[in-house]
Amino acid sequence: MSILSHPSSIVDQEVMGAARAGDVEMLYRLIRKDRNVLERISMKKFEDTPLHIAAAEGKTDFSMEMMYLQPSFATKLNADGLSPLHLALQNKHTGLALSLLKIDESLVSVKGKLGYTPFHYLVMKETASDDLTKFLKNYPDCIHDVTSQDETPLHVAARNITNSGTLEVMLHWLRRTSNFSMEQKQSILNSKSRNGDTVLHIAVSNEEPDPEIVRILRDLRIDIKAKNSEDKTALNILEGRTQERKINVSECEDILRHAQGLPAITRKTAWYFLQMLSQWGYEIKHMSNDRGNALLVVTVLILTATYQATLSPPGGVFQANAAANDSKISGLQIYFGSKNTSRLVEKIEFKANKTAGSSVLDTQPFLWFFIPNVVAFSTSFIITCL
């Protein structure tokens, strides 16, 4: 049948209808009628393509087929400044978006209206924490992307007052991930928007600030003294809201005021321990294969040596059949030097009671051996597991 009997505009509309219905067979029938239909649609500026329509409707099979046939559709922006991936995430079709990214990972950084990437739209719309975590796990670098206002996805999530759980999920992920070093994590947390606001500034400026979010940000060691373009810290913003007499405002203010003292020291200790593990994970993950193999050999040797030393501590252990008066030795003295000029270097006392299986060393010398041994064993074990 002649193409002239099927005007191009009609075929274009039929392709859009097929995209809306997710009908792959109809798509190929239309391509057979007009082999230039997809190329012709691709030439149009700021128009919805069949991929835009299918992505917005959640038609995964059709979208995947369109990615194979006309990949250029994936980076085109429509009249609203949105790519197909933006539309998929805007309409909560996260599974479809992840499928498209398997074909082309670079789509995660396509910027649309106001410089928003698809991930910015995800944090605004997504309510399922599993999908959000999966996205972050597969594409961690998207956390660095900024809008035209220099806002990271954390800033956008902080403004999402209808779903504060999104920001909480992201912060917990940032704490655990080994994709970034400690320095990089602090850079992400303390990143400022064009008007100087950090995530903490935005969190305390919301109509109903979430104390749990403020607590997590404090524990992550965000700079609570950072000032925005109005020369205000987060605490200054809260102090200016005291007349509102809201419980959340007062609680958030207390959290930031009590960021010092003994409880703060305890939090810092736990935070530094977690960050140390995260830093180790980052270093090992970005280590070359040769260095990784060498590190594994060393840690296994340390594990073996410390485990064996625990089973056979210096001096051995008391035996079950040892008689109470088998030995008159109550201690050990170590001297250094010649026979006439020797001096005492170490004096080790043995236990008076001889419980079977216990070390012959007295408590203090035994702890000097046992604690470093446990630290070495635990550290090697953790590094091996990372």
Coordinates of C-alpha atoms in Angstrom, one line a residue:
M1 CA 0.0 0.0 0.0
S2 CA 1.3 3.5 -0.9
I3 CA 2.6 5.7 1.9
L4 CA 0.8 8.6 0.2
S5 CA -2.5 7.0 1.3
H6 CA -1.3 7.4 4.9
P7 CA -0.4 11.0 5.7
S8 CA 2.6 11.3 8.0
S9 CA 0.7 13.2 10.7
I10 CA -1.9 10.3 10.9
V11 CA 0.9 7.7 11.2
D12 CA 2.6 9.8 13.9
Q13 CA -0.6 10.0 15.9
E14 CA -1.1 6.2 15.5
V15 CA 2.4 5.6 16.8
M16 CA 1.6 7.8 19.9
G17 CA -1.6 5.8 20.4
A18 CA 0.5 2.5 20.2
A19 CA 2.9 4.0 22.8
R20 CA 0.0 4.9 25.1
A21 CA -1.4 1.4 24.8
G22 CA 2.0 -0.3 25.0
D23 CA 1.2 -2.2 21.8
V24 CA 4.6 -3.3 20.4
E25 CA 2.9 -5.3 17.5
M26 CA 1.0 -2.2 16.4
L27 CA 4.3 -0.2 16.5
Y28 CA 5.9 -2.6 14.0
R29 CA 2.9 -2.5 11.7
L30 CA 3.1 1.3 11.6
I31 CA 6.8 1.1 10.9
R32 CA 6.1 -1.1 7.9
K33 CA 3.6 1.4 6.7
D34 CA 6.0 4.3 7.1
R35 CA 9.7 3.4 7.6
N36 CA 10.7 7.0 8.4
V37 CA 8.1 7.6 11.1
L38 CA 10.5 7.4 14.1
E39 CA 13.2 9.4 12.3
R40 CA 10.6 12.1 11.5
I41 CA 9.4 12.3 15.1
S42 CA 13.0 12.5 16.3
M43 CA 13.6 15.6 14.2
K44 CA 10.9 17.6 16.1
K45 CA 12.1 19.9 18.9
F46 CA 10.6 19.8 22.4
E47 CA 7.9 17.3 21.5
D48 CA 6.7 14.2 23.3
T49 CA 8.2 11.2 21.6
P50 CA 6.6 7.7 21.8
L51 CA 9.2 6.9 24.5
H52 CA 7.9 9.9 26.5
I53 CA 4.4 8.6 26.3
A54 CA 5.2 5.0 27.1
A55 CA 7.4 6.0 30.0
A56 CA 4.7 8.2 31.5
E57 CA 2.2 5.4 31.2
G58 CA 4.5 2.8 32.7
K59 CA 4.6 0.6 29.5
T60 CA 8.0 -1.1 30.2
D61 CA 8.0 -3.5 27.2
F62 CA 7.2 -0.7 24.7
S63 CA 9.7 1.6 26.3
M64 CA 12.5 -1.0 26.0
E65 CA 11.6 -1.7 22.4
M66 CA 11.8 2.1 21.6
M67 CA 15.2 2.3 23.3
Y68 CA 16.5 -0.3 20.8
L69 CA 14.8 1.3 17.8
Q70 CA 15.5 4.9 18.5
P71 CA 17.9 5.5 21.4
S72 CA 18.0 9.3 20.7
F73 CA 14.5 9.6 22.2
A74 CA 15.9 8.9 25.7
T75 CA 17.8 12.2 25.9
K76 CA 15.2 14.5 24.2
L77 CA 13.3 17.0 26.4
N78 CA 9.6 17.7 25.8
A79 CA 7.9 21.1 26.1
D80 CA 7.9 20.8 29.9
G81 CA 11.7 20.2 29.9
L82 CA 11.4 16.5 30.8
S83 CA 13.1 13.4 29.4
P84 CA 11.4 10.0 29.3
L85 CA 13.3 9.0 32.5
H86 CA 12.0 12.1 34.3
L87 CA 8.4 11.2 33.3
A88 CA 8.8 7.6 34.4
L89 CA 10.0 8.7 37.9
Q90 CA 7.6 11.6 38.1
N91 CA 4.8 9.0 37.7
K92 CA 6.4 6.5 40.2
H93 CA 7.4 4.0 37.5
T94 CA 10.8 3.3 39.2
G95 CA 11.1 -0.2 37.8
L96 CA 10.7 1.1 34.3
A97 CA 13.3 3.7 34.9
L98 CA 15.8 1.1 36.2
S99 CA 15.2 -1.0 33.1
L100 CA 16.0 2.0 30.8
L101 CA 19.2 2.7 32.8
K102 CA 20.4 -0.9 32.2
I103 CA 20.5 0.0 28.5
D104 CA 22.2 3.4 29.0
E105 CA 23.5 4.4 32.4
S106 CA 24.3 7.9 31.2
L107 CA 20.6 8.8 31.2
V108 CA 20.8 9.1 35.0
S109 CA 22.6 12.5 34.6
V110 CA 20.3 14.0 31.9
K111 CA 19.3 17.4 33.1
G112 CA 15.8 18.8 32.5
K113 CA 13.9 21.9 33.6
L114 CA 15.8 23.9 36.3
G115 CA 18.7 21.4 36.0
Y116 CA 16.8 18.6 37.7
T117 CA 18.1 15.2 37.0
P118 CA 15.8 12.1 37.1
F119 CA 17.1 11.3 40.6
H120 CA 15.8 14.7 41.8
Y121 CA 12.4 13.7 40.6
L122 CA 12.7 10.4 42.2
V123 CA 13.3 11.9 45.7
M124 CA 10.3 14.1 45.2
K125 CA 7.9 11.4 44.2
E126 CA 9.1 8.0 45.4
T127 CA 7.6 6.6 48.7
A128 CA 9.0 3.1 48.5
S129 CA 12.3 3.0 50.4
D130 CA 13.4 -0.3 48.7
D131 CA 13.2 1.3 45.2
L132 CA 15.1 4.4 46.5
T133 CA 17.8 2.3 48.1
K134 CA 18.1 0.2 44.9
F135 CA 18.5 3.3 42.8
L136 CA 21.2 4.6 45.1
K137 CA 23.0 1.3 45.2
N138 CA 23.1 1.0 41.4
Y139 CA 23.9 4.7 40.7
P140 CA 25.5 6.2 43.8
D141 CA 27.2 9.1 41.9
C142 CA 23.7 10.7 41.3
I143 CA 23.9 12.0 44.8
H144 CA 26.4 14.6 43.6
D145 CA 24.2 16.1 40.8
V146 CA 23.0 19.7 41.4
T147 CA 20.2 21.8 40.0
S148 CA 20.5 25.2 38.5
Q149 CA 20.1 26.4 42.1
D150 CA 23.1 24.2 43.2
E151 CA 20.7 21.9 45.2
T152 CA 21.7 18.3 45.6
P153 CA 19.1 15.5 45.9
L154 CA 19.5 15.9 49.7
H155 CA 18.3 19.5 49.4
V156 CA 15.3 18.5 47.3
A157 CA 14.5 15.6 49.7
A158 CA 14.7 18.0 52.7
R159 CA 12.0 20.2 51.0
N160 CA 9.7 17.2 50.5
I161 CA 7.8 17.8 53.8
T162 CA 5.1 15.3 52.7
N163 CA 7.6 12.4 52.7
S164 CA 10.4 13.1 55.2
G165 CA 11.2 9.3 55.1
T166 CA 12.9 9.8 51.8
L167 CA 15.6 12.0 53.3
E168 CA 16.0 9.6 56.2
V169 CA 16.6 6.7 53.8
M170 CA 19.1 8.7 51.9
L171 CA 21.0 9.7 55.1
H172 CA 21.1 6.2 56.4
W173 CA 22.4 5.0 53.0
L174 CA 25.1 7.7 53.0
R175 CA 26.2 6.6 56.5
R176 CA 26.6 3.0 55.4
T177 CA 27.9 3.2 51.9
S178 CA 31.5 2.5 51.0
N179 CA 31.3 4.3 47.6
F180 CA 32.6 7.5 49.1
S181 CA 35.4 8.4 51.5
M182 CA 34.8 10.2 54.7
E183 CA 35.9 13.5 53.1
Q184 CA 33.5 13.0 50.2
K185 CA 30.6 12.3 52.5
Q186 CA 31.2 15.5 54.5
S187 CA 31.4 17.4 51.2
I188 CA 28.0 16.1 50.2
L189 CA 26.4 16.8 53.6
N190 CA 27.8 20.3 53.8
S191 CA 27.1 21.3 50.2
K192 CA 25.4 24.7 49.9
S193 CA 22.7 25.8 47.5
R194 CA 23.0 29.1 45.7
N195 CA 21.6 31.0 48.7
G196 CA 24.0 29.2 51.1
D197 CA 21.6 26.8 52.6
T198 CA 22.8 23.3 53.7
V199 CA 20.4 20.4 54.1
L200 CA 20.2 21.3 57.8
H201 CA 19.1 24.9 57.0
I202 CA 16.2 23.6 54.8
A203 CA 15.2 20.9 57.4
V204 CA 14.8 23.4 60.2
S205 CA 13.0 25.9 57.9
N206 CA 10.1 23.5 57.1
E207 CA 6.7 24.2 58.5
E208 CA 7.0 21.1 60.7
P209 CA 10.7 20.3 61.2
D210 CA 11.4 16.7 61.9
P211 CA 13.5 16.2 65.0
E212 CA 14.7 12.8 63.9
I213 CA 16.1 14.2 60.7
V214 CA 17.9 17.0 62.6
R215 CA 19.3 14.3 65.0
I216 CA 20.6 12.2 62.2
L217 CA 22.3 15.2 60.5
R218 CA 23.9 16.1 63.8
D219 CA 25.1 12.6 64.3
L220 CA 26.5 12.5 60.8
R221 CA 28.7 15.5 61.8
I222 CA 27.1 18.1 59.5
D223 CA 28.5 21.5 60.1
I224 CA 25.9 23.0 62.5
K225 CA 27.7 26.3 62.5
A226 CA 27.5 26.8 58.8
K227 CA 25.8 30.1 57.8
N228 CA 23.6 30.8 54.8
S229 CA 23.4 34.0 52.6
E230 CA 21.4 35.7 55.4
D231 CA 24.3 35.0 57.8
K232 CA 22.2 32.6 59.8
T233 CA 23.0 29.1 61.2
A234 CA 20.4 26.4 61.6
L235 CA 20.1 27.3 65.3
N236 CA 19.5 30.9 64.5
I237 CA 16.6 30.0 62.2
L238 CA 15.1 27.9 65.0
E239 CA 15.6 30.7 67.6
G240 CA 13.7 33.0 65.2
R241 CA 10.7 30.6 65.3
T242 CA 10.3 30.3 69.1
Q243 CA 7.2 32.5 69.0
E244 CA 5.5 29.7 67.0
R245 CA 5.5 27.6 70.1
K246 CA 5.7 24.3 68.2
I247 CA 6.9 21.2 70.0
N248 CA 9.0 20.1 67.0
V249 CA 10.7 23.5 66.8
S250 CA 11.7 23.4 70.5
E251 CA 12.9 19.8 70.2
C252 CA 15.1 20.5 67.2
E253 CA 16.5 23.5 69.0
D254 CA 17.4 21.3 72.0
I255 CA 19.1 18.8 69.7
L256 CA 21.4 21.4 68.2
R257 CA 22.1 23.2 71.5
H258 CA 23.2 19.9 73.1
A259 CA 25.6 19.0 70.4
Q260 CA 28.5 19.2 73.0
G261 CA 29.2 17.5 76.3
L262 CA 29.5 13.8 77.3
P263 CA 26.6 12.5 75.2
A264 CA 28.1 14.2 72.2
I265 CA 31.5 12.6 72.9
T266 CA 29.8 9.2 73.0
R267 CA 28.0 9.9 69.7
K268 CA 31.3 11.1 68.2
T269 CA 33.0 7.8 69.2
A270 CA 30.3 5.7 67.6
W271 CA 30.3 8.0 64.5
Y272 CA 34.1 7.8 64.1
F273 CA 34.0 4.0 64.4
L274 CA 31.3 3.7 61.7
Q275 CA 33.2 6.1 59.5
M276 CA 36.4 4.2 60.0
L277 CA 34.7 1.0 58.8
S278 CA 33.2 3.0 55.9
Q279 CA 36.6 4.4 55.0
W280 CA 38.2 1.0 55.0
G281 CA 35.4 -0.3 52.8
Y282 CA 36.0 2.6 50.4
E283 CA 39.8 2.1 50.3
I284 CA 39.4 -1.7 49.7
K285 CA 36.7 -1.2 47.0
H286 CA 39.0 1.2 45.1
M287 CA 42.1 -0.9 45.6
S288 CA 43.9 -2.6 42.7
N289 CA 43.6 -6.3 42.4
D290 CA 47.3 -6.9 43.3
R291 CA 47.1 -4.8 46.4
G292 CA 43.8 -6.4 47.3
N293 CA 45.3 -9.8 47.1
A294 CA 48.3 -8.8 49.1
L295 CA 46.1 -7.3 51.8
L296 CA 44.0 -10.5 52.0
V297 CA 47.2 -12.6 52.5
V298 CA 48.4 -10.3 55.3
T299 CA 45.0 -10.2 57.1
V300 CA 44.7 -14.0 56.9
L301 CA 48.2 -14.4 58.4
I302 CA 47.3 -12.0 61.2
L303 CA 44.0 -13.9 61.8
T304 CA 45.8 -17.2 62.1
A305 CA 48.6 -15.9 64.4
T306 CA 46.2 -14.1 66.8
Y307 CA 43.8 -17.0 66.9
Q308 CA 46.6 -19.4 67.7
A309 CA 48.0 -17.1 70.3
T310 CA 44.6 -17.0 72.0
L311 CA 44.5 -20.7 72.2
S312 CA 48.0 -20.9 73.6
P313 CA 48.8 -17.7 75.6
P314 CA 52.3 -17.0 76.8
G315 CA 53.3 -19.4 79.6
G316 CA 50.4 -21.8 78.6
V317 CA 47.4 -22.7 80.7
F318 CA 46.9 -24.8 83.8
Q319 CA 46.1 -28.4 83.1
A320 CA 43.1 -30.2 84.6
N321 CA 45.3 -33.0 86.2
A322 CA 47.8 -30.6 87.6
A323 CA 48.4 -31.1 91.4
A324 CA 48.1 -28.1 93.7
N325 CA 51.8 -28.4 94.7
D326 CA 53.2 -29.4 91.4
S327 CA 55.1 -26.2 91.0
K328 CA 56.7 -23.8 93.5
I329 CA 57.1 -21.1 90.8
S330 CA 55.0 -18.1 91.6
G331 CA 56.4 -15.7 89.0
L332 CA 59.0 -15.0 86.4
Q333 CA 61.6 -12.3 86.4
I334 CA 63.4 -11.2 83.3
Y335 CA 66.9 -9.6 83.6
F336 CA 69.1 -7.8 81.0
G337 CA 72.8 -7.5 81.1
S338 CA 75.8 -9.5 82.3
K339 CA 75.9 -11.6 85.4
N340 CA 77.3 -8.8 87.5
T341 CA 75.6 -5.8 86.0
S342 CA 72.2 -7.2 85.1
R343 CA 69.0 -5.2 85.8
L344 CA 65.4 -6.3 86.1
V345 CA 63.4 -5.6 82.9
E346 CA 60.1 -7.4 83.5
K347 CA 58.4 -9.2 86.4
I348 CA 55.5 -11.5 85.6
E349 CA 53.4 -12.9 88.4
F350 CA 51.6 -16.2 88.0
K351 CA 48.1 -16.9 89.3
A352 CA 47.9 -18.3 92.8
N353 CA 44.8 -20.4 92.0
K354 CA 45.2 -23.0 89.3
T355 CA 41.8 -23.2 87.6
A356 CA 42.0 -25.7 84.8
G357 CA 42.2 -24.0 81.4
S358 CA 43.1 -20.6 82.7
S359 CA 46.3 -18.7 81.8
V360 CA 49.2 -19.0 84.1
L361 CA 49.7 -15.3 83.8
D362 CA 48.3 -13.0 86.4
T363 CA 45.3 -10.7 85.4
Q364 CA 47.3 -7.6 84.5
P365 CA 50.0 -9.2 82.3
F366 CA 47.3 -11.3 80.7
L367 CA 45.2 -8.3 79.7
W368 CA 48.3 -6.6 78.3
F369 CA 48.6 -9.6 76.0
F370 CA 44.9 -10.3 75.4
I371 CA 43.5 -6.8 74.5
P372 CA 46.0 -6.1 71.7
N373 CA 45.5 -9.6 70.4
V374 CA 41.7 -9.2 70.3
V375 CA 42.1 -5.8 68.6
A376 CA 44.4 -7.3 65.9
F377 CA 42.1 -10.3 65.4
S378 CA 38.9 -8.2 65.1
T379 CA 40.5 -5.6 62.8
S380 CA 41.8 -8.3 60.5
F381 CA 38.5 -10.1 60.5
I382 CA 36.5 -6.9 59.6
I383 CA 38.9 -6.0 56.8
T384 CA 38.7 -9.6 55.4
C385 CA 34.8 -9.3 55.4
L386 CA 34.7 -5.9 53.7

